[in-house]
Tab-separated table of C-alpha atoms in Angstrom:
chain	number	residue	atom	x	y	z
J	228	MET	CA	0.000	0.000	0.000
J	229	LEU	CA	1.273	3.459	-0.895
J	230	LYS	CA	1.501	6.065	1.846
J	231	LEU	CA	0.325	9.241	0.133
J	232	PRO	CA	0.632	12.834	1.368
J	233	ASP	CA	-2.740	14.512	1.898
J	234	SER	CA	-2.248	16.594	-1.254
J	235	LEU	CA	-2.221	13.422	-3.391
J	236	GLN	CA	-5.122	11.514	-1.855
J	237	SER	CA	-7.624	12.471	-4.561
J	238	PHE	CA	-5.638	11.491	-7.651
J	239	GLY	CA	-6.335	7.764	-7.851
J	240	ILE	CA	-2.724	6.763	-7.327
J	241	GLN	CA	-3.321	4.010	-4.797
J	242	ASP	CA	-5.955	2.389	-7.003
J	243	THR	CA	-3.667	2.385	-10.039
J	244	VAL	CA	-0.226	1.302	-8.858
J	245	LYS	CA	0.806	-2.277	-8.248
J	246	THR	CA	3.978	-3.083	-6.324
J	247	ASP	CA	4.734	-6.669	-7.368
J	248	LEU	CA	6.696	-7.978	-10.350
J	249	TYR	CA	4.824	-8.016	-13.662
J	250	ILE	CA	5.752	-11.211	-15.507
J	251	ASN	CA	3.777	-12.893	-18.294
J	252	GLY	CA	0.753	-10.706	-17.670
J	253	ALA	CA	0.520	-11.542	-13.956
J	254	TRP	CA	1.481	-9.719	-10.758
J	255	ARG	CA	3.653	-11.822	-8.483
J	256	ALA	CA	6.022	-11.587	-5.540
J	257	GLY	CA	9.721	-12.193	-5.995
J	258	ALA	CA	10.949	-15.760	-5.660
J	259	GLU	CA	12.473	-15.033	-2.257
J	260	GLY	CA	9.644	-12.795	-1.054
J	261	LYS	CA	11.921	-9.828	-0.346
J	262	ARG	CA	10.878	-6.178	-0.754
J	263	ILE	CA	12.591	-2.882	-1.620
J	264	ASP	CA	11.595	0.351	0.120
J	265	VAL	CA	10.702	3.343	-2.024
J	266	LEU	CA	11.278	6.799	-0.514
J	267	ASP	CA	9.616	10.154	-1.051
J	268	PRO	CA	12.612	12.473	-1.663
J	269	SER	CA	10.530	15.437	-0.489
J	270	THR	CA	10.343	14.007	3.023
J	271	GLY	CA	12.885	11.196	3.132
J	272	LYS	CA	10.170	8.835	4.351
J	273	THR	CA	9.172	5.421	2.996
J	274	ILE	CA	6.047	5.523	0.844
J	275	ALA	CA	5.920	1.956	-0.449
J	276	SER	CA	7.812	-1.266	-0.955
J	277	VAL	CA	8.114	-3.223	-4.194
J	278	ALA	CA	9.014	-6.809	-4.937
J	279	ASP	CA	12.717	-7.627	-5.104
J	280	ALA	CA	13.417	-9.843	-8.122
J	281	THR	CA	15.976	-12.640	-8.118
J	282	VAL	CA	17.834	-14.182	-11.037
J	283	GLU	CA	15.106	-16.829	-11.069
J	284	ASP	CA	12.507	-14.110	-11.587
J	285	GLY	CA	14.633	-12.590	-14.328
J	286	MET	CA	14.776	-15.895	-16.170
J	287	ALA	CA	11.000	-16.232	-15.828
J	288	ALA	CA	10.611	-12.787	-17.412
J	289	VAL	CA	12.978	-13.694	-20.266
J	290	LYS	CA	11.055	-16.915	-20.877
J	291	ALA	CA	7.753	-15.039	-20.926
J	292	ALA	CA	9.126	-12.525	-23.412
J	293	HIS	CA	10.618	-15.272	-25.567
J	294	ASP	CA	7.383	-17.259	-25.611
J	295	ALA	CA	5.369	-14.159	-26.521
J	296	LEU	CA	7.777	-13.025	-29.249
J	297	PRO	CA	6.539	-15.097	-32.234
J	298	GLY	CA	2.922	-14.083	-31.811
J	299	TRP	CA	3.723	-10.411	-31.298
J	300	ALA	CA	6.186	-10.313	-34.211
J	301	ALA	CA	3.497	-11.847	-36.447
J	302	THR	CA	0.885	-9.305	-35.329
J	303	ALA	CA	-0.011	-6.885	-38.107
J	304	PRO	CA	1.945	-3.628	-37.868
J	305	ARG	CA	-1.300	-1.665	-37.915
J	306	GLN	CA	-2.597	-3.624	-34.939
J	307	ARG	CA	0.629	-3.080	-33.007
J	308	GLY	CA	0.371	0.595	-33.814
J	309	GLU	CA	-3.236	0.839	-32.646
J	310	ILE	CA	-2.331	-0.730	-29.304
J	311	LEU	CA	0.479	1.793	-28.855
J	312	ARG	CA	-1.888	4.608	-29.729
J	313	LYS	CA	-4.294	3.339	-27.098
J	314	CYS	CA	-1.410	3.507	-24.613
J	315	TRP	CA	-0.969	7.173	-25.534
J	316	GLU	CA	-4.675	7.886	-25.098
J	317	LEU	CA	-4.805	6.239	-21.677
J	318	MET	CA	-1.655	7.970	-20.471
J	319	MET	CA	-2.890	11.377	-21.532
J	320	ALA	CA	-6.274	10.749	-19.929
J	321	ARG	CA	-4.467	10.007	-16.654
J	322	SER	CA	-1.723	12.566	-17.084
J	323	GLU	CA	-2.245	14.330	-13.767
J	324	MET	CA	-2.185	11.068	-11.850
J	325	PHE	CA	1.063	10.073	-13.558
J	326	ALA	CA	2.591	13.514	-12.967
J	327	ARG	CA	1.874	13.361	-9.245
J	328	LEU	CA	3.108	9.799	-8.993
J	329	ILE	CA	6.376	10.782	-10.693
J	330	SER	CA	6.731	13.763	-8.371
J	331	LEU	CA	6.062	11.552	-5.353
J	332	GLU	CA	8.792	8.999	-6.025
J	333	ASN	CA	11.236	11.131	-8.004
J	334	GLY	CA	10.870	14.498	-6.278
J	335	LYS	CA	10.658	16.682	-9.374
J	336	ALA	CA	8.416	19.733	-9.311
J	337	LEU	CA	4.937	19.250	-10.763
J	338	PRO	CA	5.531	21.445	-13.847
J	339	ASP	CA	8.487	19.245	-14.745
J	340	ALA	CA	6.515	16.080	-13.986
J	341	ARG	CA	3.612	17.202	-16.171
J	342	GLY	CA	6.038	17.937	-18.968
J	343	GLU	CA	7.570	14.506	-18.623
J	344	VAL	CA	4.197	12.769	-18.854
J	345	ALA	CA	3.331	14.556	-22.096
J	346	TYR	CA	6.788	13.795	-23.481
J	347	ALA	CA	6.641	10.153	-22.383
J	348	ALA	CA	3.186	9.560	-23.793
J	349	GLU	CA	4.227	11.027	-27.126
J	350	PHE	CA	6.653	8.151	-27.677
J	351	PHE	CA	3.666	5.802	-27.680
J	352	ARG	CA	1.925	7.936	-30.307
J	353	TRP	CA	5.044	8.541	-32.416
J	354	PHE	CA	5.964	4.874	-32.614
J	355	SER	CA	2.356	3.854	-33.194
J	356	GLU	CA	2.823	5.684	-36.491
J	357	GLU	CA	6.297	4.283	-37.136
J	358	ALA	CA	5.078	0.687	-36.754
J	359	VAL	CA	3.630	0.750	-40.278
J	360	ARG	CA	6.704	2.400	-41.829
J	361	LEU	CA	9.312	-0.343	-41.581
J	362	ASN	CA	10.028	-0.368	-45.285
J	363	GLY	CA	12.579	-2.575	-47.039
J	364	ASP	CA	14.476	-2.202	-50.317
J	365	PHE	CA	14.451	-3.850	-53.719
J	366	SER	CA	17.154	-3.598	-56.347
J	367	ILE	CA	18.865	-5.533	-59.122
J	368	ALA	CA	22.388	-6.812	-58.487
J	369	PRO	CA	24.979	-4.966	-60.614
J	370	SER	CA	25.823	-8.259	-62.321
J	371	GLY	CA	22.204	-8.715	-63.319
J	372	ASN	CA	22.279	-12.295	-62.026
J	373	ASN	CA	19.801	-11.812	-59.167
J	374	LYS	CA	17.502	-9.425	-57.363
J	375	ILE	CA	18.383	-7.945	-53.972
J	376	LEU	CA	15.549	-7.990	-51.468
J	377	VAL	CA	16.107	-6.279	-48.089
J	378	THR	CA	13.620	-6.509	-45.237
J	379	GLN	CA	13.473	-5.536	-41.549
J	380	GLN	CA	12.639	-8.050	-38.836
J	381	PRO	CA	12.282	-7.619	-35.045
J	382	ILE	CA	15.590	-8.218	-33.330
J	383	GLY	CA	14.013	-10.362	-30.599
J	384	VAL	CA	13.788	-10.220	-26.822
J	385	ALA	CA	15.053	-6.870	-25.536
J	386	VAL	CA	16.255	-6.030	-22.024
J	387	LEU	CA	15.540	-2.394	-21.198
J	388	VAL	CA	17.347	-0.753	-18.274
J	389	THR	CA	16.154	2.721	-17.285
J	390	PRO	CA	17.253	5.357	-14.741
J	391	TRP	CA	15.349	7.204	-12.025
J	392	ASN	CA	15.494	10.763	-13.363
J	393	PHE	CA	12.770	10.350	-16.015
J	394	PRO	CA	10.906	7.207	-14.881
J	395	ALA	CA	8.174	7.479	-17.512
J	396	ALA	CA	9.963	8.949	-20.514
J	397	MET	CA	13.023	6.718	-20.384
J	398	ALA	CA	10.728	3.687	-20.366
J	399	THR	CA	8.395	4.737	-23.192
J	400	ARG	CA	11.337	5.889	-25.332
J	401	LYS	CA	12.435	2.238	-25.355
J	402	ILE	CA	9.148	0.336	-25.076
J	403	GLY	CA	7.495	2.313	-27.882
J	404	PRO	CA	9.973	1.429	-30.655
J	405	ALA	CA	10.537	-2.101	-29.364
J	406	LEU	CA	6.839	-2.962	-29.504
J	407	ALA	CA	6.375	-1.136	-32.794
J	408	ALA	CA	9.145	-3.249	-34.328
J	409	GLY	CA	7.577	-6.477	-33.035
J	410	CYS	CA	9.941	-7.154	-30.133
J	411	SER	CA	9.034	-8.315	-26.647
J	412	VAL	CA	10.742	-6.726	-23.651
J	413	VAL	CA	11.886	-7.054	-20.060
J	414	LEU	CA	11.998	-3.635	-18.395
J	415	LYS	CA	14.158	-3.121	-15.315
J	416	PRO	CA	13.462	0.339	-13.884
J	417	ALA	CA	15.569	1.982	-11.207
J	418	THR	CA	14.707	0.941	-7.659
J	419	GLU	CA	14.361	4.605	-6.645
J	420	THR	CA	11.409	5.108	-9.011
J	421	PRO	CA	9.661	1.789	-9.749
J	422	LEU	CA	6.066	2.860	-9.147
J	423	THR	CA	5.709	4.736	-12.440
J	424	ALA	CA	6.948	1.693	-14.370
J	425	TYR	CA	4.436	-0.589	-12.704
J	426	ALA	CA	1.625	1.908	-13.341
J	427	MET	CA	2.586	1.906	-17.019
J	428	ALA	CA	2.618	-1.896	-17.092
J	429	ALA	CA	-0.984	-1.906	-15.902
J	430	LEU	CA	-1.843	0.743	-18.489
J	431	MET	CA	-0.272	-1.252	-21.325
J	432	GLU	CA	-2.168	-4.358	-20.298
J	433	GLU	CA	-5.386	-2.344	-20.370
J	434	ALA	CA	-4.467	-1.012	-23.823
J	435	GLY	CA	-4.265	-4.562	-25.167
J	436	VAL	CA	-0.584	-5.495	-25.020
J	437	PRO	CA	-0.613	-9.325	-24.903
J	438	LYS	CA	0.761	-11.092	-21.855
J	439	GLY	CA	4.491	-11.701	-21.949
J	440	VAL	CA	5.194	-8.937	-24.461
J	441	VAL	CA	6.041	-6.472	-21.674
J	442	ASN	CA	7.516	-7.668	-18.380
J	443	VAL	CA	8.627	-5.371	-15.542
J	444	LEU	CA	10.786	-6.267	-12.565
J	445	THR	CA	12.639	-4.406	-9.853
J	446	THR	CA	15.668	-5.734	-8.032
J	447	SER	CA	18.226	-4.763	-5.424
J	448	SER	CA	20.785	-6.876	-7.311
J	449	SER	CA	20.812	-5.091	-10.654
J	450	GLY	CA	24.280	-6.169	-11.740
J	451	LYS	CA	23.692	-9.827	-10.999
J	452	LEU	CA	20.229	-9.929	-12.551
J	453	VAL	CA	21.074	-7.996	-15.718
J	454	SER	CA	24.234	-10.050	-16.203
J	455	ALA	CA	22.210	-13.259	-16.028
J	456	MET	CA	19.773	-11.978	-18.634
J	457	LEU	CA	22.563	-10.828	-20.926
J	458	HIS	CA	24.084	-14.300	-20.793
J	459	ASP	CA	20.813	-15.944	-21.817
J	460	ALA	CA	20.863	-16.842	-25.518
J	461	ARG	CA	17.193	-15.831	-25.823
J	462	VAL	CA	18.068	-12.167	-25.233
J	463	ARG	CA	19.206	-10.341	-28.367
J	464	LYS	CA	19.046	-6.661	-27.451
J	465	LEU	CA	20.108	-4.361	-24.597
J	466	SER	CA	18.915	-0.773	-24.407
J	467	PHE	CA	20.429	1.081	-21.467
J	468	THR	CA	20.159	4.626	-20.165
J	469	GLY	CA	22.431	5.530	-17.277
J	470	SER	CA	25.957	6.437	-16.305
J	471	THR	CA	28.932	5.911	-18.569
J	472	ALA	CA	30.657	3.853	-15.873
J	473	VAL	CA	27.799	1.346	-15.720
J	474	GLY	CA	27.409	1.427	-19.500
J	475	ARG	CA	31.008	0.314	-19.982
J	476	LYS	CA	30.457	-2.661	-17.687
J	477	LEU	CA	27.276	-3.665	-19.501
J	478	LEU	CA	29.029	-3.522	-22.867
J	479	VAL	CA	31.583	-6.006	-21.526
J	480	GLU	CA	28.776	-8.266	-20.282
J	481	ALA	CA	26.920	-8.031	-23.592
J	482	ALA	CA	30.029	-8.958	-25.564
J	483	ASP	CA	29.933	-12.554	-24.354
J	484	GLN	CA	26.741	-13.248	-26.317
J	485	VAL	CA	27.413	-10.504	-28.932
J	486	ILE	CA	24.203	-8.743	-27.957
J	487	ASN	CA	23.175	-5.667	-29.904
J	488	CYS	CA	23.461	-2.600	-27.613
J	489	SER	CA	21.981	0.879	-27.546
J	490	MET	CA	23.626	3.005	-24.859
J	491	GLU	CA	22.460	6.460	-23.780
J	492	LEU	CA	25.120	7.428	-21.273
J	493	GLY	CA	26.411	10.440	-19.380
J	494	GLY	CA	26.693	14.039	-20.503
J	495	ASN	CA	28.689	17.153	-19.670
J	496	ALA	CA	26.905	19.737	-21.764
J	497	PRO	CA	28.573	23.071	-22.512
J	498	PHE	CA	26.331	26.135	-22.712
J	499	VAL	CA	28.092	28.786	-24.780
J	500	VAL	CA	26.903	32.406	-24.801
J	501	PHE	CA	28.496	34.850	-27.247
J	502	ASP	CA	28.582	38.625	-26.767
J	503	ASP	CA	26.043	39.122	-29.554
J	504	ALA	CA	23.441	36.842	-27.918
J	505	ASP	CA	20.073	38.206	-26.835
J	506	LEU	CA	20.669	38.263	-23.065
J	507	ASP	CA	17.082	37.606	-22.007
J	508	LYS	CA	16.718	34.728	-24.462
J	509	ALA	CA	20.026	33.260	-23.319
J	510	LEU	CA	18.924	33.444	-19.679
J	511	ASP	CA	15.576	31.862	-20.535
J	512	GLY	CA	17.405	29.070	-22.332
J	513	ALA	CA	19.886	28.663	-19.497
J	514	MET	CA	17.088	28.165	-16.981
J	515	LEU	CA	15.498	25.531	-19.211
J	516	ALA	CA	18.724	23.734	-19.990
J	517	LYS	CA	20.017	23.824	-16.408
J	518	MET	CA	16.932	23.478	-14.211
J	519	ARG	CA	14.746	21.005	-16.079
J	520	ASN	CA	14.213	18.251	-13.520
J	521	GLY	CA	16.284	20.252	-11.049
J	522	GLY	CA	19.422	19.642	-13.081
J	523	GLU	CA	19.109	15.855	-12.744
J	524	ALA	CA	19.217	15.234	-16.479
J	525	CYS	CA	21.895	13.982	-18.856
J	526	THR	CA	20.988	16.886	-21.156
J	527	ALA	CA	21.380	19.492	-18.398
J	528	ALA	CA	23.697	22.395	-19.116
J	529	ASN	CA	26.768	21.534	-17.067
J	530	ARG	CA	29.443	24.069	-18.041
J	531	PHE	CA	28.533	27.689	-18.789
J	532	TYR	CA	31.060	29.415	-21.048
J	533	VAL	CA	30.202	33.104	-21.505
J	534	GLN	CA	32.109	35.609	-23.653
J	535	SER	CA	33.743	38.370	-21.641
J	536	GLY	CA	31.637	41.243	-22.977
J	537	ILE	CA	28.389	39.770	-21.624
J	538	ALA	CA	29.686	37.565	-18.812
J	539	GLU	CA	29.021	39.848	-15.834
J	540	ARG	CA	25.448	40.637	-16.882
J	541	PHE	CA	24.713	36.996	-17.668
J	542	ALA	CA	26.048	35.808	-14.301
J	543	LYS	CA	24.048	38.429	-12.418
J	544	GLY	CA	20.865	37.620	-14.332
J	545	LEU	CA	21.232	33.863	-13.877
J	546	ALA	CA	21.937	34.230	-10.145
J	547	GLU	CA	18.819	36.394	-9.728
J	548	ARG	CA	16.611	33.879	-11.517
J	549	MET	CA	18.068	30.862	-9.763
J	550	GLY	CA	17.879	32.556	-6.382
J	551	GLN	CA	14.171	33.324	-6.821
J	552	MET	CA	13.143	29.716	-7.480
J	553	GLN	CA	10.828	28.303	-4.836
J	554	VAL	CA	12.300	25.134	-3.349
J	555	GLY	CA	10.062	22.564	-1.685
J	556	ALA	CA	8.153	19.306	-1.972
J	557	GLY	CA	7.893	18.438	-5.651
J	558	TYR	CA	4.141	17.813	-5.527
J	559	ALA	CA	3.369	21.117	-3.754
J	560	GLU	CA	1.799	23.704	-6.060
J	561	GLY	CA	4.050	26.668	-6.803
J	562	VAL	CA	7.305	24.821	-6.221
J	563	ALA	CA	9.827	25.296	-9.023
J	564	CYS	CA	12.679	23.155	-7.676
J	565	GLY	CA	12.031	19.922	-5.818
J	566	PRO	CA	14.470	17.757	-3.867
J	567	LEU	CA	17.278	15.666	-5.272
J	568	ILE	CA	16.822	11.906	-5.479
J	569	ASN	CA	18.629	10.975	-2.236
J	570	GLN	CA	21.001	12.194	0.475
J	571	GLY	CA	24.022	10.992	-1.459
J	572	ALA	CA	23.164	13.418	-4.250
J	573	VAL	CA	22.878	16.280	-1.750
J	574	ASP	CA	26.260	15.445	-0.254
J	575	GLN	CA	27.804	15.300	-3.730
J	576	MET	CA	26.511	18.802	-4.565
J	577	GLY	CA	28.086	20.177	-1.406
J	578	ASP	CA	31.398	18.513	-2.184
J	579	LEU	CA	31.405	19.900	-5.730
J	580	VAL	CA	30.848	23.447	-4.496
J	581	LYS	CA	33.581	23.148	-1.848
J	582	ASP	CA	36.019	21.850	-4.458
J	583	ALA	CA	35.245	24.694	-6.894
J	584	VAL	CA	35.525	27.369	-4.193
J	585	ALA	CA	38.847	25.924	-3.043
J	586	LYS	CA	40.065	26.344	-6.642
J	587	GLY	CA	39.032	29.997	-6.869
J	588	ALA	CA	35.295	30.056	-7.675
J	589	ARG	CA	32.867	32.498	-6.065
J	590	VAL	CA	29.300	31.585	-5.047
J	591	LEU	CA	26.679	34.089	-6.245
J	592	THR	CA	23.630	32.270	-4.867
J	593	GLY	CA	22.952	29.029	-3.011
J	594	GLY	CA	25.964	26.867	-2.335
J	595	SER	CA	25.018	24.766	0.683
J	596	ALA	CA	22.206	22.523	1.892
J	597	SER	CA	20.017	23.830	4.698
J	598	GLY	CA	19.369	20.445	6.319
J	599	GLY	CA	16.023	19.182	7.601
J	600	ASP	CA	13.731	16.528	6.160
J	601	GLY	CA	13.978	15.687	2.483
J	602	PHE	CA	16.916	15.818	0.095
J	603	TYR	CA	17.184	19.501	-0.808
J	604	PHE	CA	19.976	21.554	-2.317
J	605	PRO	CA	19.347	25.155	-3.422
J	606	PRO	CA	19.803	26.389	-7.005
J	607	THR	CA	23.414	27.536	-7.083
J	608	VAL	CA	25.480	29.779	-9.369
J	609	LEU	CA	29.262	30.126	-9.253
J	610	THR	CA	31.611	32.344	-11.254
J	611	GLY	CA	35.310	32.105	-11.922
J	612	VAL	CA	35.170	28.309	-12.023
J	613	SER	CA	38.507	26.870	-13.078
J	614	GLY	CA	38.893	24.181	-15.707
J	615	ASP	CA	40.209	21.668	-13.197
J	616	ALA	CA	37.191	21.898	-10.875
J	617	GLU	CA	35.417	18.565	-10.458
J	618	MET	CA	32.068	20.037	-11.531
J	619	VAL	CA	33.609	20.980	-14.880
J	620	ARG	CA	35.293	17.650	-15.482
J	621	ASP	CA	32.300	15.413	-14.750
J	622	GLU	CA	28.519	15.440	-14.796
J	623	ILE	CA	26.969	17.525	-11.994
J	624	PHE	CA	23.438	16.074	-12.040
J	625	GLY	CA	22.043	18.764	-9.796
J	626	PRO	CA	21.026	22.460	-9.608
J	627	ILE	CA	24.517	23.978	-9.888
J	628	ALA	CA	25.561	26.336	-12.698
J	629	PRO	CA	29.335	26.990	-12.955
J	630	ILE	CA	30.286	29.977	-15.126
J	631	SER	CA	33.630	30.507	-16.859
J	632	VAL	CA	34.660	33.289	-19.247
J	633	PHE	CA	36.129	33.003	-22.750
J	634	GLU	CA	37.349	35.493	-25.350
J	635	THR	CA	37.337	33.914	-28.833
J	636	VAL	CA	35.247	31.458	-30.836
J	637	ASP	CA	38.117	28.999	-31.038
J	638	GLU	CA	38.569	29.148	-27.266
J	639	ALA	CA	34.870	28.467	-26.692
J	640	VAL	CA	34.894	25.469	-29.017
J	641	ALA	CA	38.071	24.063	-27.469
J	642	MET	CA	36.710	24.414	-23.938
J	643	SER	CA	33.413	22.833	-24.962
J	644	ASN	CA	35.069	19.831	-26.604
J	645	ASP	CA	37.495	19.277	-23.727
J	646	SER	CA	35.476	16.398	-22.293
J	647	GLU	CA	35.176	12.654	-22.726
J	648	TYR	CA	31.422	13.184	-23.081
J	649	GLY	CA	29.567	14.333	-26.177
J	650	LEU	CA	25.831	14.130	-25.649
J	651	ILE	CA	24.582	17.678	-26.195
J	652	ALA	CA	25.827	21.254	-26.433
J	653	TYR	CA	24.073	24.623	-26.418
J	654	VAL	CA	25.048	27.874	-28.098
J	655	TYR	CA	23.456	31.335	-28.059
J	656	THR	CA	24.249	33.950	-30.683
J	657	GLU	CA	22.267	36.253	-32.955
J	658	ASP	CA	24.715	35.483	-35.781
J	659	LEU	CA	23.166	32.434	-37.463
J	660	LYS	CA	26.244	31.740	-39.595
J	661	LYS	CA	28.500	31.693	-36.530
J	662	GLY	CA	26.008	29.591	-34.605
J	663	LEU	CA	25.826	26.929	-37.297
J	664	GLN	CA	29.597	26.887	-37.756
J	665	VAL	CA	30.095	26.389	-34.013
J	666	ALA	CA	27.370	23.725	-33.921
J	667	GLU	CA	29.226	21.778	-36.603
J	668	ARG	CA	32.454	21.999	-34.616
J	669	PHE	CA	30.948	20.751	-31.357
J	670	GLU	CA	31.774	17.123	-30.581
J	671	ALA	CA	28.206	16.302	-29.593
J	672	GLY	CA	25.353	14.208	-30.897
J	673	MET	CA	22.852	17.053	-30.405
J	674	VAL	CA	23.082	20.839	-30.399
J	675	GLY	CA	20.615	23.438	-29.166
J	676	LEU	CA	21.103	26.607	-31.227
J	677	ASN	CA	19.312	29.408	-29.379
J	678	ARG	CA	17.236	26.711	-27.686
J	679	GLY	CA	17.430	25.428	-24.134
J	680	LEU	CA	15.290	22.355	-24.775
J	681	VAL	CA	15.950	19.994	-27.688
J	682	SER	CA	14.369	16.635	-26.786
J	683	ASP	CA	11.631	15.592	-29.204
J	684	PRO	CA	10.233	12.117	-29.996
J	685	ALA	CA	10.527	12.984	-33.692
J	686	ALA	CA	14.267	13.740	-33.421
J	687	PRO	CA	17.203	11.306	-33.024
J	688	PHE	CA	18.434	11.454	-29.413
J	689	GLY	CA	21.949	10.273	-28.599
J	690	GLY	CA	25.578	11.188	-28.185
J	691	VAL	CA	29.134	10.577	-29.331
J	692	LYS	CA	32.382	9.696	-27.551
J	693	GLN	CA	31.685	8.378	-24.025
J	694	SER	CA	28.041	9.493	-24.181
J	695	GLY	CA	26.773	6.400	-25.930
J	696	LEU	CA	25.928	4.317	-28.959
J	697	GLY	CA	22.867	4.461	-31.180
J	698	ARG	CA	19.890	6.799	-31.273
J	699	GLU	CA	16.441	6.920	-29.698
J	700	GLY	CA	13.389	8.655	-31.120
J	701	ALA	CA	12.663	9.534	-34.746
J	702	HIS	CA	12.738	6.689	-37.303
J	703	HIS	CA	16.214	5.864	-35.996
J	704	GLY	CA	14.688	4.630	-32.738
J	705	ILE	CA	12.684	1.809	-34.263
J	706	MET	CA	15.652	0.689	-36.364
J	707	GLU	CA	17.571	0.007	-33.133
J	708	PHE	CA	15.139	-2.877	-32.557
J	709	CYS	CA	15.350	-4.329	-36.075
J	710	GLU	CA	17.609	-6.760	-37.879
J	711	THR	CA	18.248	-6.171	-41.565
J	712	LYS	CA	17.821	-9.316	-43.682
J	713	TYR	CA	19.020	-9.570	-47.276
J	714	ILE	CA	17.483	-12.163	-49.596
J	715	ALA	CA	19.096	-12.923	-52.948
J	716	VAL	CA	16.472	-14.125	-55.377
J	717	SER	CA	16.144	-14.806	-59.120
J	718	TRP	CA	13.068	-15.198	-61.288
């Protein structure tokens, strides 16, 4: 049973969310009967417990997915698409319930949670339309001896591993294309935010997804369980979103069975502001790029590089905006910045600020946790951050904006590319030619040019370097779950 705050009692959450494993269309306890506590980051208190899956449960989920695969792969693309569209309709009809559930277990402010629900649901609708667009090719061999027929087939059973920062969107961004392509899946959500995944499992069942096609399990032994699944010959695909460190380990595991991998890993996004930028637009974009989900996003602006002529005004404006954000329980109306996911994240933010200050940075607003219940850290802006500060070298994943100054275009590009990551970069300038030239020079899979928000189900999402392999969204997303088959034929 969920323990809901009074403000959430009227949103149907308790009636909607299951807390057991979802395997082969049935809700069941873990093989050993153990449970995992789920906390409300806004209070630090336990709100529920979910089943703790064992390797045995993981194998049961793989078997269910494998048994369901032939029937689902043979289902007409239009029918698969209509089921996905029904998922979109149901999710949008219950959008407020999902938003409050996400806020409850994740901590994000309601405006962010509502945005995530709309974004997450759109992957169901987008891939409902892509299901009927898996076209092949036909050509004549150059020799003229045979015809070349190329078709796309579902890759098979897919293991999907998702993080806690976007518990709905990271799941639908994988489930949507997998089901559209004709694959069956085993979803392993993060233990911090499992309730949203289980609510979606119930929704998909209601929408008509056959039993075994989608299986969901939570576990306190992620490494052991995922490794076992990746060493099962029935599994042919891994789609992972999470840290680069974990992604590297999973790639090693997947190599043993030569499993196809899509990896959406860490980011360290530069946010470059040139002197000729519109200051207000740049500040608007900075707030979007930095404070979406309280900074707990792989696409969050991580390093602010501002040209010297506008740097002082930009820093002052950003500090004013960040300092005015209302911090509090994510599900409380009017709150703009909710808590972080756990106490470890709060401690990490404090350590990052101390390190930067010790290396010469100056805090303009925020900078230290106030203590008390919940996992809160205030929106923070620092200037004069040196290039060797830890918050510049690695992903912050929190509400901290470090600002450094540059002089020339070449310097800005060099500073931006000085990272092992390459997920996304942002640039603000009123000179379109310069903006496009800089965008081409960024070592990043995505670029926001005068935009602080770039994610779109219709666009290919993904990075380069240590930020991952493959793309999600767009038509590219469904191709990640397909095998290309060539048939040589004569007549």
